Every structure is written in C-alpha cells, then in structure tokens.
Amino acid sequence: MRLKDLREDMDLTQTQVARILNIKQNTYSQYENCQRQIPLDALITLAQFYKTSTDYILGLTNVRKPYPRAKNT
C-alpha cells in the first residue's frame, strides 16, 4: 500500500491521519505497515482525502488521478 508515501507527500504525521479516521495512531501505523487490514470505510475516506482512488492506495494501478465518481441512478 502507498499510505506512507501519500501521508509524507502532504507532510502529515501518523497521528494527524489517525485523527481523520478517528482511530489511534498505533492502529494507523499497523495499516501503513500492512500488519492490519484497513477497513473499507477507512480506505474510502483516505482515497477521498488524498484525492486518489482506492486502487492506487492498494497498488493495483499506478495512476494517481481518481476515477470519475459514479452517478446515482
């Protein structure tokens, strides 16, 4: 995952990002170090915060630009 790179690109600490997710810093650290799976809601929140896609965060694409949002039908 690219969580650490995204966080560092914005000059944020783990504690600051953990606050955004309403979790403890050590839990966030475990997400960054792949010691714990990141919950889907946290993954979506981070993708929106960093203005990227969940696929980019997970390393499934190298395209950092987010996908167009789906329209409600």
mmCIF file with all atom_site columns, N, CA and C in Angstrom:
data_model
loop_
_atom_site.group_PDB
_atom_site.id
_atom_site.type_symbol
_atom_site.label_atom_id
_atom_site.label_alt_id
_atom_site.label_comp_id
_atom_site.label_asym_id
_atom_site.label_entity_id
_atom_site.label_seq_id
_atom_site.pdbx_PDB_ins_code
_atom_site.Cartn_x
_atom_site.Cartn_y
_atom_site.Cartn_z
_atom_site.occupancy
_atom_site.B_iso_or_equiv
_atom_site.pdbx_formal_charge
_atom_site.auth_seq_id
_atom_site.auth_comp_id
_atom_site.auth_asym_id
_atom_site.auth_atom_id
_atom_site.pdbx_PDB_model_num
ATOM 1   N N  . MET A 1 1  ? 0.828   -1.191 0.000   1.00 0.00 ? 1  MET A N  1
ATOM 2   C CA . MET A 1 1  ? 0.000   0.000  0.000   1.00 0.00 ? 1  MET A CA 1
ATOM 3   C C  . MET A 1 1  ? 0.869   1.249  0.000   1.00 0.00 ? 1  MET A C  1
ATOM 4   N N  . ARG A 1 2  ? 0.276   2.302  -0.439  1.00 0.00 ? 2  ARG A N  1
ATOM 5   C CA . ARG A 1 2  ? 1.008   3.558  -0.587  1.00 0.00 ? 2  ARG A CA 1
ATOM 6   C C  . ARG A 1 2  ? 0.642   4.590  0.469   1.00 0.00 ? 2  ARG A C  1
ATOM 7   N N  . LEU A 1 3  ? 0.108   4.144  1.566   1.00 0.00 ? 3  LEU A N  1
ATOM 8   C CA . LEU A 1 3  ? -0.350  5.076  2.589   1.00 0.00 ? 3  LEU A CA 1
ATOM 9   C C  . LEU A 1 3  ? 0.772   5.975  3.106   1.00 0.00 ? 3  LEU A C  1
ATOM 10  N N  . LYS A 1 4  ? 1.920   5.406  3.344   1.00 0.00 ? 4  LYS A N  1
ATOM 11  C CA . LYS A 1 4  ? 3.027   6.195  3.894   1.00 0.00 ? 4  LYS A CA 1
ATOM 12  C C  . LYS A 1 4  ? 3.464   7.274  2.901   1.00 0.00 ? 4  LYS A C  1
ATOM 13  N N  . ASP A 1 5  ? 3.600   6.909  1.638   1.00 0.00 ? 5  ASP A N  1
ATOM 14  C CA . ASP A 1 5  ? 4.011   7.888  0.622   1.00 0.00 ? 5  ASP A CA 1
ATOM 15  C C  . ASP A 1 5  ? 3.003   9.022  0.508   1.00 0.00 ? 5  ASP A C  1
ATOM 16  N N  . LEU A 1 6  ? 1.719   8.685  0.490   1.00 0.00 ? 6  LEU A N  1
ATOM 17  C CA . LEU A 1 6  ? 0.690   9.714  0.395   1.00 0.00 ? 6  LEU A CA 1
ATOM 18  C C  . LEU A 1 6  ? 0.735   10.635 1.609   1.00 0.00 ? 6  LEU A C  1
ATOM 19  N N  . ARG A 1 7  ? 0.871   10.052 2.779   1.00 0.00 ? 7  ARG A N  1
ATOM 20  C CA . ARG A 1 7  ? 0.929   10.841 4.015   1.00 0.00 ? 7  ARG A CA 1
ATOM 21  C C  . ARG A 1 7  ? 2.133   11.766 4.013   1.00 0.00 ? 7  ARG A C  1
ATOM 22  N N  . GLU A 1 8  ? 3.286   11.223 3.661   1.00 0.00 ? 8  GLU A N  1
ATOM 23  C CA . GLU A 1 8  ? 4.513   12.028 3.662   1.00 0.00 ? 8  GLU A CA 1
ATOM 24  C C  . GLU A 1 8  ? 4.487   13.113 2.588   1.00 0.00 ? 8  GLU A C  1
ATOM 25  N N  . ASP A 1 9  ? 3.853   12.833 1.453   1.00 0.00 ? 9  ASP A N  1
ATOM 26  C CA . ASP A 1 9  ? 3.730   13.849 0.400   1.00 0.00 ? 9  ASP A CA 1
ATOM 27  C C  . ASP A 1 9  ? 2.976   15.082 0.894   1.00 0.00 ? 9  ASP A C  1
ATOM 28  N N  . MET A 1 10 ? 2.106   14.891 1.857   1.00 0.00 ? 10 MET A N  1
ATOM 29  C CA . MET A 1 10 ? 1.335   16.011 2.416   1.00 0.00 ? 10 MET A CA 1
ATOM 30  C C  . MET A 1 10 ? 1.920   16.505 3.740   1.00 0.00 ? 10 MET A C  1
ATOM 31  N N  . ASP A 1 11 ? 3.105   16.009 4.078   1.00 0.00 ? 11 ASP A N  1
ATOM 32  C CA . ASP A 1 11 ? 3.782   16.406 5.323   1.00 0.00 ? 11 ASP A CA 1
ATOM 33  C C  . ASP A 1 11 ? 2.900   16.211 6.550   1.00 0.00 ? 11 ASP A C  1
ATOM 34  N N  . LEU A 1 12 ? 2.236   15.072 6.617   1.00 0.00 ? 12 LEU A N  1
ATOM 35  C CA . LEU A 1 12 ? 1.377   14.740 7.746   1.00 0.00 ? 12 LEU A CA 1
ATOM 36  C C  . LEU A 1 12 ? 2.039   13.672 8.617   1.00 0.00 ? 12 LEU A C  1
ATOM 37  N N  . THR A 1 13 ? 1.692   13.677 9.884   1.00 0.00 ? 13 THR A N  1
ATOM 38  C CA . THR A 1 13 ? 2.154   12.628 10.788  1.00 0.00 ? 13 THR A CA 1
ATOM 39  C C  . THR A 1 13 ? 1.108   11.512 10.823  1.00 0.00 ? 13 THR A C  1
ATOM 40  N N  . GLN A 1 14 ? 1.505   10.367 11.333  1.00 0.00 ? 14 GLN A N  1
ATOM 41  C CA . GLN A 1 14 ? 0.551   9.273  11.506  1.00 0.00 ? 14 GLN A CA 1
ATOM 42  C C  . GLN A 1 14 ? -0.569  9.697  12.445  1.00 0.00 ? 14 GLN A C  1
ATOM 43  N N  . THR A 1 15 ? -0.237  10.466 13.463  1.00 0.00 ? 15 THR A N  1
ATOM 44  C CA . THR A 1 15 ? -1.240  10.929 14.423  1.00 0.00 ? 15 THR A CA 1
ATOM 45  C C  . THR A 1 15 ? -2.287  11.801 13.743  1.00 0.00 ? 15 THR A C  1
ATOM 46  N N  . GLN A 1 16 ? -1.864  12.670 12.847  1.00 0.00 ? 16 GLN A N  1
ATOM 47  C CA . GLN A 1 16 ? -2.809  13.540 12.144  1.00 0.00 ? 16 GLN A CA 1
ATOM 48  C C  . GLN A 1 16 ? -3.767  12.731 11.270  1.00 0.00 ? 16 GLN A C  1
ATOM 49  N N  . VAL A 1 17 ? -3.230  11.750 10.567  1.00 0.00 ? 17 VAL A N  1
ATOM 50  C CA . VAL A 1 17 ? -4.084  10.921 9.713   1.00 0.00 ? 17 VAL A CA 1
ATOM 51  C C  . VAL A 1 17 ? -5.002  10.055 10.573  1.00 0.00 ? 17 VAL A C  1
ATOM 52  N N  . ALA A 1 18 ? -4.491  9.549  11.668  1.00 0.00 ? 18 ALA A N  1
ATOM 53  C CA . ALA A 1 18 ? -5.319  8.752  12.578  1.00 0.00 ? 18 ALA A CA 1
ATOM 54  C C  . ALA A 1 18 ? -6.502  9.560  13.084  1.00 0.00 ? 18 ALA A C  1
ATOM 55  N N  . ARG A 1 19 ? -6.286  10.836 13.360  1.00 0.00 ? 19 ARG A N  1
ATOM 56  C CA . ARG A 1 19 ? -7.393  11.702 13.814  1.00 0.00 ? 19 ARG A CA 1
ATOM 57  C C  . ARG A 1 19 ? -8.473  11.826 12.743  1.00 0.00 ? 19 ARG A C  1
ATOM 58  N N  . ILE A 1 20 ? -8.058  11.910 11.485  1.00 0.00 ? 20 ILE A N  1
ATOM 59  C CA . ILE A 1 20 ? -9.017  11.992 10.384  1.00 0.00 ? 20 ILE A CA 1
ATOM 60  C C  . ILE A 1 20 ? -9.899  10.747 10.367  1.00 0.00 ? 20 ILE A C  1
ATOM 61  N N  . LEU A 1 21 ? -9.291  9.603  10.673  1.00 0.00 ? 21 LEU A N  1
ATOM 62  C CA . LEU A 1 21 ? -10.019 8.330  10.660  1.00 0.00 ? 21 LEU A CA 1
ATOM 63  C C  . LEU A 1 21 ? -10.680 8.010  11.996  1.00 0.00 ? 21 LEU A C  1
ATOM 64  N N  . ASN A 1 22 ? -10.422 8.861  13.005  1.00 0.00 ? 22 ASN A N  1
ATOM 65  C CA . ASN A 1 22 ? -10.963 8.652  14.346  1.00 0.00 ? 22 ASN A CA 1
ATOM 66  C C  . ASN A 1 22 ? -10.496 7.314  14.945  1.00 0.00 ? 22 ASN A C  1
ATOM 67  N N  . ILE A 1 23 ? -9.186  7.072  14.785  1.00 0.00 ? 23 ILE A N  1
ATOM 68  C CA . ILE A 1 23 ? -8.564  5.869  15.341  1.00 0.00 ? 23 ILE A CA 1
ATOM 69  C C  . ILE A 1 23 ? -7.288  6.272  16.078  1.00 0.00 ? 23 ILE A C  1
ATOM 70  N N  . LYS A 1 24 ? -6.680  5.318  16.755  1.00 0.00 ? 24 LYS A N  1
ATOM 71  C CA . LYS A 1 24 ? -5.419  5.585  17.444  1.00 0.00 ? 24 LYS A CA 1
ATOM 72  C C  . LYS A 1 24 ? -4.256  5.522  16.458  1.00 0.00 ? 24 LYS A C  1
ATOM 73  N N  . GLN A 1 25 ? -3.189  6.243  16.800  1.00 0.00 ? 25 GLN A N  1
ATOM 74  C CA . GLN A 1 25 ? -2.005  6.293  15.929  1.00 0.00 ? 25 GLN A CA 1
ATOM 75  C C  . GLN A 1 25 ? -1.428  4.916  15.691  1.00 0.00 ? 25 GLN A C  1
ATOM 76  N N  . ASN A 1 26 ? -1.376  4.071  16.734  1.00 0.00 ? 26 ASN A N  1
ATOM 77  C CA . ASN A 1 26 ? -0.766  2.750  16.547  1.00 0.00 ? 26 ASN A CA 1
ATOM 78  C C  . ASN A 1 26 ? -1.600  1.871  15.603  1.00 0.00 ? 26 ASN A C  1
ATOM 79  N N  . THR A 1 27 ? -2.902  2.065  15.584  1.00 0.00 ? 27 THR A N  1
ATOM 80  C CA . THR A 1 27 ? -3.747  1.333  14.629  1.00 0.00 ? 27 THR A CA 1
ATOM 81  C C  . THR A 1 27 ? -3.431  1.783  13.215  1.00 0.00 ? 27 THR A C  1
ATOM 82  N N  . TYR A 1 28 ? -3.318  3.093  13.026  1.00 0.00 ? 28 TYR A N  1
ATOM 83  C CA . TYR A 1 28 ? -2.971  3.597  11.700  1.00 0.00 ? 28 TYR A CA 1
ATOM 84  C C  . TYR A 1 28 ? -1.596  3.094  11.269  1.00 0.00 ? 28 TYR A C  1
ATOM 85  N N  . SER A 1 29 ? -0.654  3.076  12.185  1.00 0.00 ? 29 SER A N  1
ATOM 86  C CA . SER A 1 29 ? 0.683   2.570  11.889  1.00 0.00 ? 29 SER A CA 1
ATOM 87  C C  . SER A 1 29 ? 0.620   1.131  11.388  1.00 0.00 ? 29 SER A C  1
ATOM 88  N N  . GLN A 1 30 ? -0.248  0.344  11.969  1.00 0.00 ? 30 GLN A N  1
ATOM 89  C CA . GLN A 1 30 ? -0.405  -1.048 11.530  1.00 0.00 ? 30 GLN A CA 1
ATOM 90  C C  . GLN A 1 30 ? -0.973  -1.120 10.116  1.00 0.00 ? 30 GLN A C  1
ATOM 91  N N  . TYR A 1 31 ? -1.830  -0.175 9.742   1.00 0.00 ? 31 TYR A N  1
ATOM 92  C CA . TYR A 1 31 ? -2.320  -0.127 8.354   1.00 0.00 ? 31 TYR A CA 1
ATOM 93  C C  . TYR A 1 31 ? -1.166  0.171  7.409   1.00 0.00 ? 31 TYR A C  1
ATOM 94  N N  . GLU A 1 32 ? -0.362  1.170  7.763   1.00 0.00 ? 32 GLU A N  1
ATOM 95  C CA . GLU A 1 32 ? 0.765   1.568  6.913   1.00 0.00 ? 32 GLU A CA 1
ATOM 96  C C  . GLU A 1 32 ? 1.772   0.447  6.735   1.00 0.00 ? 32 GLU A C  1
ATOM 97  N N  . ASN A 1 33 ? 1.984   -0.333 7.780   1.00 0.00 ? 33 ASN A N  1
ATOM 98  C CA . ASN A 1 33 ? 2.988   -1.396 7.749   1.00 0.00 ? 33 ASN A CA 1
ATOM 99  C C  . ASN A 1 33 ? 2.423   -2.752 7.351   1.00 0.00 ? 33 ASN A C  1
ATOM 100 N N  . CYS A 1 34 ? 1.170   -2.752 6.885   1.00 0.00 ? 34 CYS A N  1
ATOM 101 C CA . CYS A 1 34 ? 0.490   -3.977 6.432   1.00 0.00 ? 34 CYS A CA 1
ATOM 102 C C  . CYS A 1 34 ? 0.424   -5.042 7.529   1.00 0.00 ? 34 CYS A C  1
ATOM 103 N N  . GLN A 1 35 ? 0.362   -4.616 8.769   1.00 0.00 ? 35 GLN A N  1
ATOM 104 C CA . GLN A 1 35 ? 0.205   -5.542 9.881   1.00 0.00 ? 35 GLN A CA 1
ATOM 105 C C  . GLN A 1 35 ? -1.264  -5.767 10.204  1.00 0.00 ? 35 GLN A C  1
ATOM 106 N N  . ARG A 1 36 ? -2.121  -4.900 9.675   1.00 0.00 ? 36 ARG A N  1
ATOM 107 C CA . ARG A 1 36 ? -3.563  -4.988 9.887   1.00 0.00 ? 36 ARG A CA 1
ATOM 108 C C  . ARG A 1 36 ? -4.236  -4.517 8.623   1.00 0.00 ? 36 ARG A C  1
ATOM 109 N N  . GLN A 1 37 ? -5.304  -5.214 8.229   1.00 0.00 ? 37 GLN A N  1
ATOM 110 C CA . GLN A 1 37 ? -6.038  -4.802 7.042   1.00 0.00 ? 37 GLN A CA 1
ATOM 111 C C  . GLN A 1 37 ? -6.820  -3.537 7.327   1.00 0.00 ? 37 GLN A C  1
ATOM 112 N N  . ILE A 1 38 ? -6.773  -2.633 6.381   1.00 0.00 ? 38 ILE A N  1
ATOM 113 C CA . ILE A 1 38 ? -7.501  -1.387 6.536   1.00 0.00 ? 38 ILE A CA 1
ATOM 114 C C  . ILE A 1 38 ? -8.976  -1.630 6.209   1.00 0.00 ? 38 ILE A C  1
ATOM 115 N N  . PRO A 1 39 ? -9.878  -1.194 7.076   1.00 0.00 ? 39 PRO A N  1
ATOM 116 C CA . PRO A 1 39 ? -11.308 -1.362 6.793   1.00 0.00 ? 39 PRO A CA 1
ATOM 117 C C  . PRO A 1 39 ? -11.727 -0.561 5.560   1.00 0.00 ? 39 PRO A C  1
ATOM 118 N N  . LEU A 1 40 ? -12.731 -1.048 4.879   1.00 0.00 ? 40 LEU A N  1
ATOM 119 C CA . LEU A 1 40 ? -13.188 -0.423 3.647   1.00 0.00 ? 40 LEU A CA 1
ATOM 120 C C  . LEU A 1 40 ? -13.571 1.037  3.853   1.00 0.00 ? 40 LEU A C  1
ATOM 121 N N  . ASP A 1 41 ? -14.260 1.358  4.935   1.00 0.00 ? 41 ASP A N  1
ATOM 122 C CA . ASP A 1 41 ? -14.674 2.745  5.144   1.00 0.00 ? 41 ASP A CA 1
ATOM 123 C C  . ASP A 1 41 ? -13.470 3.660  5.330   1.00 0.00 ? 41 ASP A C  1
ATOM 124 N N  . ALA A 1 42 ? -12.433 3.186  6.003   1.00 0.00 ? 42 ALA A N  1
ATOM 125 C CA . ALA A 1 42 ? -11.214 3.974  6.184   1.00 0.00 ? 42 ALA A CA 1
ATOM 126 C C  . ALA A 1 42 ? -10.479 4.134  4.852   1.00 0.00 ? 42 ALA A C  1
ATOM 127 N N  . LEU A 1 43 ? -10.457 3.089  4.048   1.00 0.00 ? 43 LEU A N  1
ATOM 128 C CA . LEU A 1 43 ? -9.814  3.147  2.736   1.00 0.00 ? 43 LEU A CA 1
ATOM 129 C C  . LEU A 1 43 ? -10.495 4.184  1.848   1.00 0.00 ? 43 LEU A C  1
ATOM 130 N N  . ILE A 1 44 ? -11.808 4.197  1.851   1.00 0.00 ? 44 ILE A N  1
ATOM 131 C CA . ILE A 1 44 ? -12.555 5.164  1.050   1.00 0.00 ? 44 ILE A CA 1
ATOM 132 C C  . ILE A 1 44 ? -12.304 6.577  1.558   1.00 0.00 ? 44 ILE A C  1
ATOM 133 N N  . THR A 1 45 ? -12.320 6.754  2.876   1.00 0.00 ? 45 THR A N  1
ATOM 134 C CA . THR A 1 45 ? -12.062 8.070  3.466   1.00 0.00 ? 45 THR A CA 1
ATOM 135 C C  . THR A 1 45 ? -10.694 8.588  3.048   1.00 0.00 ? 45 THR A C  1
ATOM 136 N N  . LEU A 1 46 ? -9.681  7.726  3.095   1.00 0.00 ? 46 LEU A N  1
ATOM 137 C CA . LEU A 1 46 ? -8.334  8.147  2.724   1.00 0.00 ? 46 LEU A CA 1
ATOM 138 C C  . LEU A 1 46 ? -8.230  8.453  1.236   1.00 0.00 ? 46 LEU A C  1
ATOM 139 N N  . ALA A 1 47 ? -8.884  7.669  0.404   1.00 0.00 ? 47 ALA A N  1
ATOM 140 C CA . ALA A 1 47 ? -8.863  7.938  -1.039  1.00 0.00 ? 47 ALA A CA 1
ATOM 141 C C  . ALA A 1 47 ? -9.482  9.303  -1.328  1.00 0.00 ? 47 ALA A C  1
ATOM 142 N N  . GLN A 1 48 ? -10.574 9.623  -0.657  1.00 0.00 ? 48 GLN A N  1
ATOM 143 C CA . GLN A 1 48 ? -11.202 10.921 -0.845  1.00 0.00 ? 48 GLN A CA 1
ATOM 144 C C  . GLN A 1 48 ? -10.318 12.030 -0.295  1.00 0.00 ? 48 GLN A C  1
ATOM 145 N N  . PHE A 1 49 ? -9.727  11.817 0.861   1.00 0.00 ? 49 PHE A N  1
ATOM 146 C CA . PHE A 1 49 ? -8.865  12.817 1.479   1.00 0.00 ? 49 PHE A CA 1
ATOM 147 C C  . PHE A 1 49 ? -7.649  13.126 0.604   1.00 0.00 ? 49 PHE A C  1
ATOM 148 N N  . TYR A 1 50 ? -7.009  12.079 0.086   1.00 0.00 ? 50 TYR A N  1
ATOM 149 C CA . TYR A 1 50 ? -5.818  12.244 -0.741  1.00 0.00 ? 50 TYR A CA 1
ATOM 150 C C  . TYR A 1 50 ? -6.141  12.521 -2.209  1.00 0.00 ? 50 TYR A C  1
ATOM 151 N N  . LYS A 1 51 ? -7.434  12.542 -2.544  1.00 0.00 ? 51 LYS A N  1
ATOM 152 C CA . LYS A 1 51 ? -7.891  12.789 -3.920  1.00 0.00 ? 51 LYS A CA 1
ATOM 153 C C  . LYS A 1 51 ? -7.269  11.803 -4.902  1.00 0.00 ? 51 LYS A C  1
ATOM 154 N N  . THR A 1 52 ? -7.431  10.532 -4.568  1.00 0.00 ? 52 THR A N  1
ATOM 155 C CA . THR A 1 52 ? -6.922  9.453  -5.404  1.00 0.00 ? 52 THR A CA 1
ATOM 156 C C  . THR A 1 52 ? -7.943  8.325  -5.387  1.00 0.00 ? 52 THR A C  1
ATOM 157 N N  . SER A 1 53 ? -7.590  7.190  -5.945  1.00 0.00 ? 53 SER A N  1
ATOM 158 C CA . SER A 1 53 ? -8.502  6.043  -5.950  1.00 0.00 ? 53 SER A CA 1
ATOM 159 C C  . SER A 1 53 ? -8.051  5.002  -4.928  1.00 0.00 ? 53 SER A C  1
ATOM 160 N N  . THR A 1 54 ? -8.981  4.170  -4.534  1.00 0.00 ? 54 THR A N  1
ATOM 161 C CA . THR A 1 54 ? -8.628  3.070  -3.637  1.00 0.00 ? 54 THR A CA 1
ATOM 162 C C  . THR A 1 54 ? -7.665  2.118  -4.347  1.00 0.00 ? 54 THR A C  1
ATOM 163 N N  . ASP A 1 55 ? -7.824  1.955  -5.652  1.00 0.00 ? 55 ASP A N  1
ATOM 164 C CA . ASP A 1 55 ? -6.910  1.098  -6.415  1.00 0.00 ? 55 ASP A CA 1
ATOM 165 C C  . ASP A 1 55 ? -5.476  1.613  -6.327  1.00 0.00 ? 55 ASP A C  1
ATOM 166 N N  . TYR A 1 56 ? -5.306  2.932  -6.379  1.00 0.00 ? 56 TYR A N  1
ATOM 167 C CA . TYR A 1 56 ? -3.954  3.497  -6.269  1.00 0.00 ? 56 TYR A CA 1
ATOM 168 C C  . TYR A 1 56 ? -3.373  3.211  -4.884  1.00 0.00 ? 56 TYR A C  1
ATOM 169 N N  . ILE A 1 57 ? -4.157  3.429  -3.847  1.00 0.00 ? 57 ILE A N  1
ATOM 170 C CA . ILE A 1 57 ? -3.675  3.177  -2.494  1.00 0.00 ? 57 ILE A CA 1
ATOM 171 C C  . ILE A 1 57 ? -3.271  1.714  -2.325  1.00 0.00 ? 57 ILE A C  1
ATOM 172 N N  . LEU A 1 58 ? -4.052  0.813  -2.914  1.00 0.00 ? 58 LEU A N  1
ATOM 173 C CA . LEU A 1 58 ? -3.781  -0.620 -2.784  1.00 0.00 ? 58 LEU A CA 1
ATOM 174 C C  . LEU A 1 58 ? -2.699  -1.119 -3.736  1.00 0.00 ? 58 LEU A C  1
ATOM 175 N N  . GLY A 1 59 ? -2.214  -0.260 -4.612  1.00 0.00 ? 59 GLY A N  1
ATOM 176 C CA . GLY A 1 59 ? -1.157  -0.653 -5.531  1.00 0.00 ? 59 GLY A CA 1
ATOM 177 C C  . GLY A 1 59 ? -1.652  -1.410 -6.753  1.00 0.00 ? 59 GLY A C  1
ATOM 178 N N  . LEU A 1 60 ? -2.938  -1.300 -7.054  1.00 0.00 ? 60 LEU A N  1
ATOM 179 C CA . LEU A 1 60 ? -3.495  -2.001 -8.207  1.00 0.00 ? 60 LEU A CA 1
ATOM 180 C C  . LEU A 1 60 ? -3.348  -1.211 -9.496  1.00 0.00 ? 60 LEU A C  1
ATOM 181 N N  . THR A 1 61 ? -3.022  0.074  -9.367  1.00 0.00 ? 61 THR A N  1
ATOM 182 C CA . THR A 1 61 ? -2.769  0.933  -10.520 1.00 0.00 ? 61 THR A CA 1
ATOM 183 C C  . THR A 1 61 ? -1.685  1.937  -10.135 1.00 0.00 ? 61 THR A C  1
ATOM 184 N N  . ASN A 1 62 ? -1.000  2.425  -11.129 1.00 0.00 ? 62 ASN A N  1
ATOM 185 C CA . ASN A 1 62 ? -0.012  3.482  -10.891 1.00 0.00 ? 62 ASN A CA 1
ATOM 186 C C  . ASN A 1 62 ? -0.562  4.856  -11.233 1.00 0.00 ? 62 ASN A C  1
ATOM 187 N N  . VAL A 1 63 ? -1.825  4.916  -11.637 1.00 0.00 ? 63 VAL A N  1
ATOM 188 C CA . VAL A 1 63 ? -2.478  6.174  -11.977 1.00 0.00 ? 63 VAL A CA 1
ATOM 189 C C  . VAL A 1 63 ? -3.015  6.781  -10.686 1.00 0.00 ? 63 VAL A C  1
ATOM 190 N N  . ARG A 1 64 ? -2.456  7.918  -10.319 1.00 0.00 ? 64 ARG A N  1
ATOM 191 C CA . ARG A 1 64 ? -2.827  8.540  -9.044  1.00 0.00 ? 64 ARG A CA 1
ATOM 192 C C  . ARG A 1 64 ? -4.156  9.305  -9.123  1.00 0.00 ? 64 ARG A C  1
ATOM 193 N N  . LYS A 1 65 ? -4.509  9.765  -10.312 1.00 0.00 ? 65 LYS A N  1
ATOM 194 C CA . LYS A 1 65 ? -5.737  10.532 -10.501 1.00 0.00 ? 65 LYS A CA 1
ATOM 195 C C  . LYS A 1 65 ? -6.946  9.645  -10.179 1.00 0.00 ? 65 LYS A C  1
ATOM 196 N N  . PRO A 1 66 ? -7.914  10.186 -9.427  1.00 0.00 ? 66 PRO A N  1
ATOM 197 C CA . PRO A 1 66 ? -9.084  9.368  -9.086  1.00 0.00 ? 66 PRO A CA 1
ATOM 198 C C  . PRO A 1 66 ? -9.972  9.127  -10.298 1.00 0.00 ? 66 PRO A C  1
ATOM 199 N N  . TYR A 1 67 ? -10.755 8.064  -10.218 1.00 0.00 ? 67 TYR A N  1
ATOM 200 C CA . TYR A 1 67 ? -11.740 7.770  -11.254 1.00 0.00 ? 67 TYR A CA 1
ATOM 201 C C  . TYR A 1 67 ? -12.886 8.769  -11.147 1.00 0.00 ? 67 TYR A C  1
ATOM 202 N N  . PRO A 1 68 ? -13.613 8.984  -12.233 1.00 0.00 ? 68 PRO A N  1
ATOM 203 C CA . PRO A 1 68 ? -14.823 9.804  -12.129 1.00 0.00 ? 68 PRO A CA 1
ATOM 204 C C  . PRO A 1 68 ? -15.812 9.116  -11.175 1.00 0.00 ? 68 PRO A C  1
ATOM 205 N N  . ARG A 1 69 ? -16.508 9.918  -10.402 1.00 0.00 ? 69 ARG A N  1
ATOM 206 C CA . ARG A 1 69 ? -17.468 9.366  -9.443  1.00 0.00 ? 69 ARG A CA 1
ATOM 207 C C  . ARG A 1 69 ? -18.678 8.829  -10.165 1.00 0.00 ? 69 ARG A C  1
ATOM 208 N N  . ALA A 1 70 ? -19.245 7.762  -9.619  1.00 0.00 ? 70 ALA A N  1
ATOM 209 C CA . ALA A 1 70 ? -20.435 7.162  -10.195 1.00 0.00 ? 70 ALA A CA 1
ATOM 210 C C  . ALA A 1 70 ? -21.640 8.059  -9.948  1.00 0.00 ? 70 ALA A C  1
ATOM 211 N N  . LYS A 1 71 ? -22.535 8.088  -10.902 1.00 0.00 ? 71 LYS A N  1
ATOM 212 C CA . LYS A 1 71 ? -23.770 8.849  -10.755 1.00 0.00 ? 71 LYS A CA 1
ATOM 213 C C  . LYS A 1 71 ? -24.788 7.982  -10.024 1.00 0.00 ? 71 LYS A C  1
ATOM 214 N N  . ASN A 1 72 ? -25.574 8.598  -9.176  1.00 0.00 ? 72 ASN A N  1
ATOM 215 C CA . ASN A 1 72 ? -26.651 7.869  -8.509  1.00 0.00 ? 72 ASN A CA 1
ATOM 216 C C  . ASN A 1 72 ? -27.764 7.625  -9.507  1.00 0.00 ? 72 ASN A C  1
ATOM 217 N N  . THR A 1 73 ? -28.174 6.380  -9.612  1.00 0.00 ? 73 THR A N  1
ATOM 218 C CA . THR A 1 73 ? -29.257 6.052  -10.563 1.00 0.00 ? 73 THR A CA 1
ATOM 219 C C  . THR A 1 73 ? -30.443 5.508  -9.849  1.00 0.00 ? 73 THR A C  1
#
